[in-house]
Amino acid sequence: MAKRGYHHGNLRQALVEAALQLIEAKGPTGFTLSEAAKTAGVTPAAVYRHFEGREDLIAEAARQGYEVFADLMEYAFAKGQPSALASFEATGRAYLAFARKYPGHYVAMFESGISINRRPELAQVAGRAMGVLEMAAAELSKHIDPAHRPPAQMVSAHIWAMCHGVVELFARGSPGTKSPFPPEDLLETGIGIYLRGLGLIPPDR
Amino acid sequence: MAKRGYHHGNLRQALVEAALQLIEAKGPTGFTLSEAAKTAGVTPAAVYRHFEGREDLIAEAARQGYEVFADLMEYAFAKGQPSALASFEATGRAYLAFARKYPGHYVAMFESGISINRRPELAQVAGRAMGVLEMAAAELSKHIDPAHRPPAQMVSAHIWAMCHGVVELFARGSPGTKSPFPPEDLLETGIGIYLRGLGLIPPDR
DNA sequence: TGTACATCAGTGAACGCGCGTTCACTGATGTAC
DNA sequence: TGTACATCAGTGAACGCGCGTTCACTGATGTAC
C-alpha cells in the first residue's frame, strides 16, 4: 500500500486503522495524533482534513468498533436461535471473542474515556450493541418462573459486568492479575453457574 | 495546613494524597507530576527527593490503596464469620464499597496501567488482597458437594470479575453506560444468583 | 479531445504549551563537642 | 549553652521533547465548455 503521489486515496480510514493499531499497542494514553499521522505516511496537519482533532479520531475508531461489535453479537444471537439459552450463551462468548480479536477497538470503546454521547451515531450504535444483549436476556427470562424472575435488564447488566470484568482482569496482559484459567473457560463457567442460579440449567450436569 | 517555612514536614505523604486527588479528578492519564507538586505547594523538582519519578509516585498511591483494600476485605471476611456464606457476601460488598469510597486509589490500582511487579511490596500487598477473596471462596467451597465443586480460585475469579465489571461499567460516571439499577443492587443480586447456581442458596427464597 | 479553472487534499514551517527531569544552589535542621 | 559543621529537603532556572493545532501554501484531481 505505497503512497501514490500527493493524494493518499483513503486517508480517513488509514488514519483510523493507524489509531487502532497504536491504541492497541500503547493504550489510549500513549496514542498520539502525530504518531497516527506518521504511521499513515502523512503530516499531522493532514489529519485535520478528515477529523476535528485527536478526540474525534478516537471517537470514530470507537464507533467502528461498536458497529462490528453489534454485528457480532447479533450474529451470535441469531445463530443460537431458536434456543434462548444457546442464544444467550453464544452472545456472551461473542463478547469475549470480540475483545480478543479487536483489542484496539475494545480499548477505544471502553477504556479511552470517550463519551458515548459525543456524537449521535456513536450513541446509536452503542445502543444497538447493548440492545442485543438485553434482547437475549429478555428471551431467556421468558423461561423463568415469573415469580422469581429478575428484570431482563438486570440479567443483561450482570452478564455484561462479568464479561467486562473477565476481559479487563484476565484477558489482557494485565498487571500481574493472572489466573490459572483461560479467560474463555472463566467466562463460560461463570455464565454457566449464573444461569443455573436463574434456574435455567438443571442443578447437576 | 499552610506550608511552614522551607521544609514541608511530610511532603512524601502530601504528594501521594495530591496524586490520588488528581487521579480521581482527571484519570490516570490526566495526572501529572508537576501538578501534584503544585497541589502540595512545592516545586516539581522536590518530588525527586521522595520518589524516583512519576511512575513511582503512582505506584506508591496504588500500594497504599491495596493496603486499605486488603484491610477492608479482611475485616469484612472476619465479620461474616463463622458463616462462610455471610463472609463471602460481605467480602463482595466490601469490594464495591472500597471502589466507591476510594476512587482515586481504585483507579491507581486497576486503571493506571501500573505493573504490580514494579516493586515487591506492591506485589505482596496485592497478593494479600486477592488472598482474602480466595480464602473466602475456599471456605465457601467446603459447603458444596465435592462432585460439583468448581475450584475455589475459579469462584474467586468469577466474583472478582463481576465486582470489577460492575464498578467499571456502572459505578463510575462512565460513558453513557447507565443502568436503571444502583450498582450495589446489581452486585448483590448478581452474586446472589451466582451463589444459587453454586447450590449454596436454596432455589427459591 | 483540449483547455481553463475551481476544488480538494495534502505539505511544511511555526506556534505555544506543559511535561518530566537535571543541576548547582541554599535555607533549615540535627548533631558532636 | 554555644558553636561548627554535616546532612537534609527544598528552590528555581534550564533542558529537550513531543504534543495538538494553525496557517498560508501547492500539487493533484475533477469539471465545464
Tab-separated table of C-alpha atoms (C1' of nucleotides) in Angstrom:
chain	number	residue	atom	x	y	z
A	1	MET	CA	0.000	0.000	0.000
A	2	ALA	CA	2.614	2.533	-1.058
A	3	LYS	CA	1.557	6.140	-1.012
A	4	ARG	CA	0.832	7.037	-4.590
A	5	GLY	CA	1.815	10.623	-5.133
A	6	TYR	CA	0.367	13.583	-3.407
A	7	HIS	CA	-3.048	12.204	-2.623
A	8	HIS	CA	-3.450	9.301	-0.356
A	9	GLY	CA	-6.678	7.890	-1.651
A	10	ASN	CA	-8.275	6.710	1.542
A	11	LEU	CA	-6.547	8.599	4.266
A	12	ARG	CA	-9.521	8.766	6.570
A	13	GLN	CA	-9.738	5.025	7.011
A	14	ALA	CA	-5.982	4.645	7.047
A	15	LEU	CA	-5.857	7.029	9.990
A	16	VAL	CA	-8.490	5.099	11.865
A	17	GLU	CA	-6.549	1.908	11.356
A	18	ALA	CA	-3.309	3.506	12.431
A	19	ALA	CA	-5.052	4.833	15.522
A	20	LEU	CA	-6.417	1.399	16.373
A	21	GLN	CA	-3.036	-0.168	15.999
A	22	LEU	CA	-1.416	2.440	18.221
A	23	ILE	CA	-4.158	2.307	20.819
A	24	GLU	CA	-3.764	-1.439	20.992
A	25	ALA	CA	-0.010	-1.170	21.343
A	26	LYS	CA	0.275	1.744	23.736
A	27	GLY	CA	-3.092	2.183	25.329
A	28	PRO	CA	-5.400	5.137	24.939
A	29	THR	CA	-2.905	7.250	26.857
A	30	GLY	CA	0.026	6.519	24.654
A	31	PHE	CA	-1.845	7.185	21.470
A	32	THR	CA	-0.978	10.455	19.754
A	33	LEU	CA	-2.426	12.093	16.721
A	34	SER	CA	1.014	12.873	15.375
A	35	GLU	CA	2.107	9.283	15.512
A	36	ALA	CA	-1.059	8.092	13.859
A	37	ALA	CA	-0.399	10.544	11.042
A	38	LYS	CA	3.161	9.355	10.684
A	39	THR	CA	2.034	5.730	10.641
A	40	ALA	CA	-0.339	6.571	7.810
A	41	GLY	CA	2.533	8.251	5.990
A	42	VAL	CA	1.191	11.729	6.273
A	43	THR	CA	1.767	15.050	8.009
A	44	PRO	CA	-0.062	15.654	11.310
A	45	ALA	CA	-1.814	18.614	9.733
A	46	ALA	CA	-3.403	16.353	7.139
A	47	VAL	CA	-5.450	14.717	9.861
A	48	TYR	CA	-7.475	17.883	10.170
A	49	ARG	CA	-8.858	17.416	6.677
A	50	HIS	CA	-10.736	14.396	7.958
A	51	PHE	CA	-11.219	14.813	11.689
A	52	GLU	CA	-11.786	17.655	14.064
A	53	GLY	CA	-8.868	16.528	16.169
A	54	ARG	CA	-7.450	13.802	18.284
A	55	GLU	CA	-10.609	13.035	20.226
A	56	ASP	CA	-12.681	12.896	17.115
A	57	LEU	CA	-10.360	10.323	15.622
A	58	ILE	CA	-10.652	8.132	18.705
A	59	ALA	CA	-14.420	8.512	18.638
A	60	GLU	CA	-14.537	7.267	15.069
A	61	ALA	CA	-12.389	4.278	15.977
A	62	ALA	CA	-14.791	3.512	18.815
A	63	ARG	CA	-17.784	3.922	16.535
A	64	GLN	CA	-16.446	1.408	14.060
A	65	GLY	CA	-15.757	-0.906	16.963
A	66	TYR	CA	-19.329	-0.695	18.194
A	67	GLU	CA	-20.522	-1.396	14.682
A	68	VAL	CA	-18.537	-4.616	14.419
A	69	PHE	CA	-19.387	-5.478	17.999
A	70	ALA	CA	-23.113	-5.099	17.471
A	71	ASP	CA	-22.941	-7.155	14.282
A	72	LEU	CA	-21.072	-9.949	16.016
A	73	MET	CA	-23.498	-10.024	18.894
A	74	GLU	CA	-26.474	-10.036	16.563
A	75	TYR	CA	-24.988	-12.831	14.542
A	76	ALA	CA	-24.258	-14.900	17.633
A	77	PHE	CA	-27.736	-14.302	18.944
A	78	ALA	CA	-29.348	-15.343	15.680
A	79	LYS	CA	-27.179	-18.411	15.373
A	80	GLY	CA	-28.261	-19.677	18.770
A	81	GLN	CA	-31.941	-19.394	17.936
A	82	PRO	CA	-34.469	-20.805	18.474
A	83	SER	CA	-32.957	-21.856	21.795
A	84	ALA	CA	-32.972	-18.833	24.087
A	85	LEU	CA	-30.327	-20.434	26.226
A	86	ALA	CA	-27.986	-21.168	23.345
A	87	SER	CA	-28.505	-17.649	22.013
A	88	PHE	CA	-27.655	-16.145	25.333
A	89	GLU	CA	-24.532	-18.165	25.854
A	90	ALA	CA	-23.359	-17.509	22.319
A	91	THR	CA	-23.836	-13.805	22.852
A	92	GLY	CA	-21.669	-13.889	25.946
A	93	ARG	CA	-18.968	-15.782	24.116
A	94	ALA	CA	-19.163	-13.331	21.242
A	95	TYR	CA	-18.389	-10.555	23.700
A	96	LEU	CA	-15.134	-12.127	24.737
A	97	ALA	CA	-14.297	-13.112	21.185
A	98	PHE	CA	-14.686	-9.527	20.109
A	99	ALA	CA	-12.448	-8.244	22.886
A	100	ARG	CA	-9.820	-10.767	21.871
A	101	LYS	CA	-9.982	-10.208	18.160
A	102	TYR	CA	-10.320	-6.433	18.162
A	103	PRO	CA	-8.370	-5.261	21.181
A	104	GLY	CA	-7.771	-1.823	19.701
A	105	HIS	CA	-11.455	-1.297	19.154
A	106	TYR	CA	-12.246	-2.619	22.593
A	107	VAL	CA	-9.881	-0.206	24.275
A	108	ALA	CA	-11.168	2.701	22.202
A	109	MET	CA	-14.712	1.801	23.176
A	110	PHE	CA	-14.330	1.052	26.851
A	111	GLU	CA	-11.071	2.437	28.113
A	112	SER	CA	-10.390	5.588	26.163
A	113	GLY	CA	-12.722	7.636	28.302
A	114	ILE	CA	-14.572	8.767	25.198
A	115	SER	CA	-18.101	9.864	25.924
A	116	ILE	CA	-20.701	7.837	24.139
A	117	ASN	CA	-22.775	10.937	23.683
A	118	ARG	CA	-20.052	12.754	21.844
A	119	ARG	CA	-21.705	12.072	18.516
A	120	PRO	CA	-25.243	10.832	17.924
A	121	GLU	CA	-24.125	7.962	15.687
A	122	LEU	CA	-21.874	6.725	18.463
A	123	ALA	CA	-24.687	6.675	20.982
A	124	GLN	CA	-26.944	4.982	18.495
A	125	VAL	CA	-24.664	2.119	17.559
A	126	ALA	CA	-23.649	1.586	21.175
A	127	GLY	CA	-27.323	1.305	21.999
A	128	ARG	CA	-27.740	-1.278	19.293
A	129	ALA	CA	-24.987	-3.420	20.800
A	130	MET	CA	-26.441	-3.234	24.269
A	131	GLY	CA	-29.866	-3.900	22.828
A	132	VAL	CA	-28.810	-7.293	21.547
A	133	LEU	CA	-27.695	-8.387	24.971
A	134	GLU	CA	-30.885	-7.106	26.518
A	135	MET	CA	-32.937	-8.886	23.930
A	136	ALA	CA	-31.105	-12.124	24.607
A	137	ALA	CA	-31.755	-11.669	28.302
A	138	ALA	CA	-35.416	-10.950	27.679
A	139	GLU	CA	-35.835	-14.097	25.588
A	140	LEU	CA	-34.211	-16.027	28.329
A	141	SER	CA	-36.403	-14.528	31.013
A	142	LYS	CA	-39.490	-15.958	29.398
A	143	HIS	CA	-38.377	-19.364	30.544
A	144	ILE	CA	-38.091	-18.365	34.150
A	145	ASP	CA	-40.903	-18.698	36.615
A	146	PRO	CA	-42.278	-15.136	36.714
A	147	ALA	CA	-42.357	-15.177	40.498
A	148	HIS	CA	-38.579	-15.461	40.696
A	149	ARG	CA	-37.689	-13.618	37.549
A	150	PRO	CA	-35.294	-10.709	37.799
A	151	PRO	CA	-35.770	-7.931	35.234
A	152	ALA	CA	-34.202	-8.708	31.884
A	153	GLN	CA	-32.184	-5.516	32.008
A	154	MET	CA	-30.667	-6.659	35.246
A	155	VAL	CA	-29.700	-10.013	33.828
A	156	SER	CA	-28.024	-8.364	30.879
A	157	ALA	CA	-26.211	-5.978	33.195
A	158	HIS	CA	-24.910	-8.909	35.236
A	159	ILE	CA	-23.626	-10.692	32.205
A	160	TRP	CA	-22.130	-7.596	30.741
A	161	ALA	CA	-20.332	-6.899	34.003
A	162	MET	CA	-18.990	-10.431	34.157
A	163	CYS	CA	-17.811	-10.266	30.556
A	164	HIS	CA	-16.169	-6.911	31.010
A	165	GLY	CA	-14.557	-7.952	34.264
A	166	VAL	CA	-13.094	-11.086	32.737
A	167	VAL	CA	-11.758	-9.123	29.795
A	168	GLU	CA	-10.189	-6.406	31.873
A	169	LEU	CA	-8.742	-8.582	34.580
A	170	PHE	CA	-7.819	-11.789	32.845
A	171	ALA	CA	-7.866	-11.413	29.093
A	172	ARG	CA	-5.376	-8.614	28.887
A	173	GLY	CA	-1.686	-8.693	29.672
A	174	SER	CA	-2.956	-7.075	32.810
A	175	PRO	CA	-0.901	-6.064	35.823
A	176	GLY	CA	0.075	-9.331	37.388
A	177	THR	CA	-3.521	-10.423	37.660
A	178	LYS	CA	-3.199	-13.749	36.062
A	179	SER	CA	-5.422	-16.627	36.765
A	180	PRO	CA	-4.667	-20.287	36.261
A	181	PHE	CA	-7.715	-20.463	33.985
A	182	PRO	CA	-8.051	-19.261	30.420
A	183	PRO	CA	-10.485	-16.349	30.150
A	184	GLU	CA	-12.753	-18.332	27.851
A	185	ASP	CA	-13.195	-21.028	30.473
A	186	LEU	CA	-13.640	-18.482	33.186
A	187	LEU	CA	-16.417	-16.775	31.320
A	188	GLU	CA	-18.070	-19.994	30.239
A	189	THR	CA	-18.153	-21.475	33.715
A	190	GLY	CA	-19.135	-18.173	35.279
A	191	ILE	CA	-22.082	-17.737	32.969
A	192	GLY	CA	-22.975	-21.382	33.451
A	193	ILE	CA	-23.152	-21.053	37.210
A	194	TYR	CA	-25.104	-17.850	36.875
A	195	LEU	CA	-27.657	-19.456	34.557
A	196	ARG	CA	-28.016	-22.349	36.927
A	197	GLY	CA	-28.740	-19.780	39.602
A	198	LEU	CA	-31.523	-18.470	37.426
A	199	GLY	CA	-32.939	-21.953	37.260
A	200	LEU	CA	-32.289	-22.333	33.577
A	201	ILE	CA	-29.861	-25.187	33.800
A	202	PRO	CA	-30.566	-28.249	35.901
A	203	PRO	CA	-28.633	-28.242	39.213
A	204	ASP	CA	-26.291	-31.051	38.329
A	205	ARG	CA	-24.977	-31.850	34.977
B	1	MET	CA	-2.152	23.038	56.501
B	2	ALA	CA	-0.144	26.080	55.468
B	3	LYS	CA	3.404	25.456	54.370
B	4	ARG	CA	5.590	26.282	57.315
B	5	GLY	CA	8.834	27.697	56.002
B	6	TYR	CA	11.316	25.911	53.875
B	7	HIS	CA	10.673	22.375	54.942
B	8	HIS	CA	7.339	20.812	54.356
B	9	GLY	CA	7.304	18.282	57.132
B	10	ASN	CA	5.563	15.404	55.462
B	11	LEU	CA	5.900	16.036	51.788
B	12	ARG	CA	6.006	12.419	50.781
B	13	GLN	CA	2.518	11.671	52.014
B	14	ALA	CA	1.227	15.041	50.872
B	15	LEU	CA	2.352	14.169	47.355
B	16	VAL	CA	0.621	10.824	47.454
B	17	GLU	CA	-2.582	12.485	48.536
B	18	ALA	CA	-2.309	15.134	45.877
B	19	ALA	CA	-1.728	12.420	43.311
B	20	LEU	CA	-4.786	10.487	44.460
B	21	GLN	CA	-6.929	13.553	44.272
B	22	LEU	CA	-5.733	14.377	40.781
B	23	ILE	CA	-6.045	10.800	39.555
B	24	GLU	CA	-9.584	10.718	40.814
B	25	ALA	CA	-10.405	14.010	39.146
B	26	LYS	CA	-8.651	13.585	35.834
B	27	GLY	CA	-7.962	9.919	35.436
B	28	PRO	CA	-4.549	8.270	35.340
B	29	THR	CA	-3.909	9.950	32.002
B	30	GLY	CA	-4.571	13.451	33.164
B	31	PHE	CA	-2.402	13.133	36.218
B	32	THR	CA	0.916	14.940	36.025
B	33	LEU	CA	3.790	15.024	38.424
B	34	SER	CA	4.087	18.770	38.064
B	35	GLU	CA	0.508	19.352	39.065
B	36	ALA	CA	0.792	17.029	42.015
B	37	ALA	CA	3.798	19.026	43.171
B	38	LYS	CA	1.959	22.292	42.768
B	39	THR	CA	-1.029	20.918	44.661
B	40	ALA	CA	1.287	20.000	47.513
B	41	GLY	CA	2.724	23.527	47.423
B	42	VAL	CA	6.110	22.534	46.185
B	43	THR	CA	8.384	22.664	43.158
B	44	PRO	CA	8.269	19.712	40.748
B	45	ALA	CA	11.922	19.060	41.454
B	46	ALA	CA	11.154	18.461	45.118
B	47	VAL	CA	9.250	15.336	44.179
B	48	TYR	CA	12.532	13.685	43.301
B	49	ARG	CA	13.657	13.814	46.921
B	50	HIS	CA	10.941	11.278	47.692
B	51	PHE	CA	10.170	9.372	44.534
B	52	GLU	CA	12.071	8.149	41.540
B	53	GLY	CA	9.608	9.836	39.254
B	54	ARG	CA	6.067	9.998	38.104
B	55	GLU	CA	5.514	6.255	37.834
B	56	ASP	CA	6.965	5.642	41.234
B	57	LEU	CA	4.544	8.109	42.762
B	58	ILE	CA	1.587	6.372	41.146
B	59	ALA	CA	2.896	3.021	42.317
B	60	GLU	CA	3.011	4.252	45.896
B	61	ALA	CA	-0.543	5.530	45.629
B	62	ALA	CA	-1.598	2.123	44.343
B	63	ARG	CA	0.305	0.380	47.121
B	64	GLN	CA	-1.474	2.354	49.799
B	65	GLY	CA	-4.725	1.558	48.066
B	66	TYR	CA	-4.045	-2.161	48.142
B	67	GLU	CA	-3.198	-1.871	51.806
B	68	VAL	CA	-6.531	-0.299	52.674
B	69	PHE	CA	-8.298	-2.627	50.272
B	70	ALA	CA	-6.827	-5.742	51.826
B	71	ASP	CA	-7.657	-4.495	55.304
B	72	LEU	CA	-11.250	-3.806	54.361
B	73	MET	CA	-11.659	-7.194	52.750
B	74	GLU	CA	-10.124	-8.937	55.731
B	75	TYR	CA	-12.360	-7.073	58.099
B	76	ALA	CA	-15.465	-7.892	56.080
B	77	PHE	CA	-14.461	-11.522	55.883
B	78	ALA	CA	-13.897	-11.760	59.624
B	79	LYS	CA	-17.153	-10.002	60.407
B	80	GLY	CA	-19.146	-12.512	58.419
B	81	GLN	CA	-17.645	-15.474	60.243
B	82	PRO	CA	-18.454	-18.156	61.218
B	83	SER	CA	-20.899	-18.245	58.307
B	84	ALA	CA	-18.941	-18.878	55.140
B	85	LEU	CA	-21.787	-17.529	53.074
B	86	ALA	CA	-22.091	-14.304	55.025
B	87	SER	CA	-18.331	-13.843	54.894
B	88	PHE	CA	-18.290	-14.285	51.196
B	89	GLU	CA	-21.100	-11.886	50.528
B	90	ALA	CA	-19.637	-9.303	52.860
B	91	THR	CA	-16.331	-9.550	51.059
B	92	GLY	CA	-18.011	-8.853	47.746
B	93	ARG	CA	-19.793	-5.857	49.152
B	94	ALA	CA	-16.568	-4.588	50.659
B	95	TYR	CA	-15.070	-4.606	47.185
B	96	LEU	CA	-17.675	-2.242	45.847
B	97	ALA	CA	-17.596	-0.124	48.976
B	98	PHE	CA	-13.868	0.337	48.564
B	99	ALA	CA	-14.219	1.367	44.938
B	100	ARG	CA	-16.829	3.898	45.924
B	101	LYS	CA	-15.036	5.330	48.907
B	102	TYR	CA	-11.523	5.425	47.470
B	103	PRO	CA	-11.965	6.084	43.777
B	104	GLY	CA	-8.500	7.588	43.413
B	105	HIS	CA	-6.908	4.509	44.912
B	106	TYR	CA	-9.059	2.250	42.800
B	107	VAL	CA	-8.036	3.945	39.601
B	108	ALA	CA	-4.384	3.928	40.603
B	109	MET	CA	-4.632	0.221	41.340
B	110	PHE	CA	-6.651	-1.012	38.404
B	111	GLU	CA	-6.636	1.565	35.659
B	112	SER	CA	-3.293	3.290	35.797
B	113	GLY	CA	-1.576	0.502	33.929
B	114	ILE	CA	0.969	0.231	36.707
B	115	SER	CA	2.595	-3.163	36.849
B	116	ILE	CA	2.036	-4.984	40.064
B	117	ASN	CA	5.519	-6.380	39.871
B	118	ARG	CA	7.093	-2.972	39.794
B	119	ARG	CA	8.012	-3.167	43.433
B	120	PRO	CA	7.987	-6.243	45.642
B	121	GLU	CA	5.858	-4.601	48.336
B	122	LEU	CA	3.249	-3.832	45.738
B	123	ALA	CA	3.060	-7.415	44.565
B	124	GLN	CA	2.944	-8.606	48.143
B	125	VAL	CA	0.092	-6.454	49.330
B	126	ALA	CA	-1.876	-7.069	46.133
B	127	GLY	CA	-1.443	-10.761	46.793
B	128	ARG	CA	-2.781	-10.300	50.275
B	129	ALA	CA	-5.932	-8.638	48.954
B	130	MET	CA	-6.549	-11.371	46.417
B	131	GLY	CA	-5.787	-13.943	49.062
B	132	VAL	CA	-8.712	-12.816	51.177
B	133	LEU	CA	-11.133	-13.332	48.328
B	134	GLU	CA	-9.668	-16.721	47.562
B	135	MET	CA	-9.878	-17.719	51.193
B	136	ALA	CA	-13.500	-16.683	51.321
B	137	ALA	CA	-14.153	-18.718	48.209
B	138	ALA	CA	-12.353	-21.724	49.681
B	139	GLU	CA	-14.394	-21.583	52.880
B	140	LEU	CA	-17.480	-21.437	50.787
B	141	SER	CA	-16.447	-24.357	48.643
B	142	LYS	CA	-16.395	-26.635	51.626
B	143	HIS	CA	-20.156	-26.486	51.680
B	144	ILE	CA	-20.504	-27.610	48.111
B	145	ASP	CA	-20.891	-31.184	47.092
B	146	PRO	CA	-17.340	-32.096	46.008
B	147	ALA	CA	-18.625	-33.730	42.834
B	148	HIS	CA	-19.930	-30.423	41.515
B	149	ARG	CA	-17.453	-28.117	43.135
B	150	PRO	CA	-15.530	-25.730	40.927
B	151	PRO	CA	-12.029	-24.801	42.112
B	152	ALA	CA	-12.035	-22.090	44.757
B	153	GLN	CA	-9.716	-19.969	42.666
B	154	MET	CA	-12.220	-20.047	39.884
B	155	VAL	CA	-15.028	-18.951	42.135
B	156	SER	CA	-12.985	-16.039	43.419
B	157	ALA	CA	-12.068	-15.092	39.861
B	158	HIS	CA	-15.734	-15.058	38.884
B	159	ILE	CA	-16.682	-12.856	41.763
B	160	TRP	CA	-13.757	-10.559	41.224
B	161	ALA	CA	-14.690	-10.186	37.584
B	162	MET	CA	-18.281	-9.425	38.437
B	163	CYS	CA	-17.237	-6.856	41.048
B	164	HIS	CA	-14.766	-5.199	38.727
B	165	GLY	CA	-17.217	-5.187	35.861
B	166	VAL	CA	-19.920	-3.570	37.948
B	167	VAL	CA	-17.508	-0.946	39.195
B	168	GLU	CA	-16.137	-0.085	35.785
B	169	LEU	CA	-19.397	-0.105	33.897
B	170	PHE	CA	-21.962	1.108	36.374
B	171	ALA	CA	-20.351	2.632	39.425
B	172	ARG	CA	-18.364	5.280	37.613
B	173	GLY	CA	-19.672	8.293	35.744
B	174	SER	CA	-18.900	6.029	32.858
B	175	PRO	CA	-19.539	6.780	29.211
B	176	GLY	CA	-23.285	6.611	28.859
B	177	THR	CA	-23.432	3.146	30.314
B	178	LYS	CA	-26.007	3.748	32.923
B	179	SER	CA	-28.272	1.154	34.254
B	180	PRO	CA	-31.615	1.647	35.924
B	181	PHE	CA	-30.256	-0.200	38.939
B	182	PRO	CA	-27.867	1.078	41.602
B	183	PRO	CA	-24.512	-0.720	41.429
B	184	GLU	CA	-24.943	-2.038	44.951
B	185	ASP	CA	-28.150	-3.803	43.977
B	186	LEU	CA	-26.645	-5.036	40.776
B	187	LEU	CA	-23.752	-6.616	42.600
B	188	GLU	CA	-25.875	-8.024	45.381
B	189	THR	CA	-28.361	-9.674	43.063
B	190	GLY	CA	-25.634	-10.848	40.723
B	191	ILE	CA	-23.706	-12.536	43.483
B	192	GLY	CA	-26.946	-13.928	44.858
B	193	ILE	CA	-27.854	-15.598	41.591
B	194	TYR	CA	-24.327	-16.885	41.214
B	195	LEU	CA	-24.353	-18.415	44.690
B	196	ARG	CA	-27.669	-20.018	43.967
B	197	GLY	CA	-26.069	-21.506	40.912
B	198	LEU	CA	-23.418	-22.991	43.152
B	199	GLY	CA	-26.148	-24.596	45.189
B	200	LEU	CA	-25.420	-22.538	48.273
B	201	ILE	CA	-28.711	-20.747	48.443
B	202	PRO	CA	-31.985	-22.597	48.120
B	203	PRO	CA	-33.575	-22.223	44.673
B	204	ASP	CA	-36.400	-20.017	45.851
B	205	ARG	CA	-36.291	-17.566	48.596
C	1	DT	C1'	-10.160	15.994	-27.238
C	2	DG	C1'	-8.209	20.111	-25.149
C	3	DT	C1'	-8.069	23.834	-22.102
C	4	DA	C1'	-9.211	26.918	-18.101
C	5	DC	C1'	-10.324	26.916	-13.763
C	6	DA	C1'	-12.384	25.562	-9.202
C	7	DT	C1'	-11.931	22.443	-5.673
C	8	DC	C1'	-9.797	19.217	-2.957
C	9	DA	C1'	-6.162	17.006	-0.116
C	10	DG	C1'	-2.019	17.306	1.010
C	11	DT	C1'	2.668	19.980	2.777
C	12	DG	C1'	5.894	22.072	5.906
C	13	DA	C1'	7.008	25.543	8.932
C	14	DA	C1'	5.748	27.565	13.006
C	15	DC	C1'	3.362	28.377	17.478
C	16	DG	C1'	2.855	27.990	22.392
C	17	DC	C1'	2.472	24.682	25.900
C	18	DG	C1'	3.315	21.767	29.704
C	19	DC	C1'	5.634	17.885	30.519
C	20	DG	C1'	9.428	15.051	33.172
C	21	DT	C1'	13.846	15.510	34.583
C	22	DT	C1'	18.707	17.539	35.831
C	23	DC	C1'	21.568	20.557	38.183
C	24	DA	C1'	24.002	23.612	41.122
C	25	DC	C1'	22.325	26.078	44.695
C	26	DT	C1'	20.678	27.373	49.542
C	27	DG	C1'	17.992	27.554	53.626
C	28	DA	C1'	16.729	24.674	57.644
C	29	DT	C1'	17.646	21.091	60.752
C	30	DG	C1'	20.255	17.929	63.583
C	31	DT	C1'	24.489	16.581	65.944
C	32	DA	C1'	29.221	16.478	68.178
C	33	DC	C1'	31.896	18.521	71.298
D	1	DT	C1'	24.571	26.515	76.479
D	2	DG	C1'	27.058	27.763	72.333
D	3	DT	C1'	29.280	26.943	68.194
D	4	DA	C1'	30.935	24.497	63.953
D	5	DC	C1'	29.683	21.700	60.682
D	6	DA	C1'	27.383	17.818	58.119
D	7	DT	C1'	23.204	16.483	56.293
D	8	DC	C1'	18.819	17.004	54.625
D	9	DA	C1'	14.935	18.944	51.879
D	10	DG	C1'	13.764	22.308	49.409
D	11	DT	C1'	14.441	26.077	45.223
D	12	DG	C1'	14.477	27.924	40.636
D	13	DA	C1'	16.322	28.008	36.283
D	14	DA	C1'	17.079	25.402	32.442
D	15	DC	C1'	16.874	21.483	29.123
D	16	DG	C1'	14.990	18.953	25.305
D	17	DC	C1'	10.886	16.898	23.825
D	18	DG	C1'	6.749	15.859	21.500
D	19	DC	C1'	2.383	17.271	21.590
D	20	DG	C1'	-2.024	19.369	19.228
D	21	DT	C1'	-3.172	22.844	16.361
D	22	DT	C1'	-2.938	26.916	12.807
D	23	DC	C1'	-1.694	28.826	8.614
D	24	DA	C1'	-0.532	30.101	4.046
D	25	DC	C1'	0.901	27.345	0.533
D	26	DT	C1'	0.825	23.993	-3.538
D	27	DG	C1'	0.303	19.889	-6.158
D	28	DA	C1'	-3.325	16.802	-7.941
D	29	DT	C1'	-7.876	15.978	-9.411
D	30	DG	C1'	-12.337	16.813	-11.387
D	31	DT	C1'	-15.445	19.520	-14.263
D	32	DA	C1'	-17.497	22.841	-17.718
D	33	DC	C1'	-17.393	24.155	-22.125
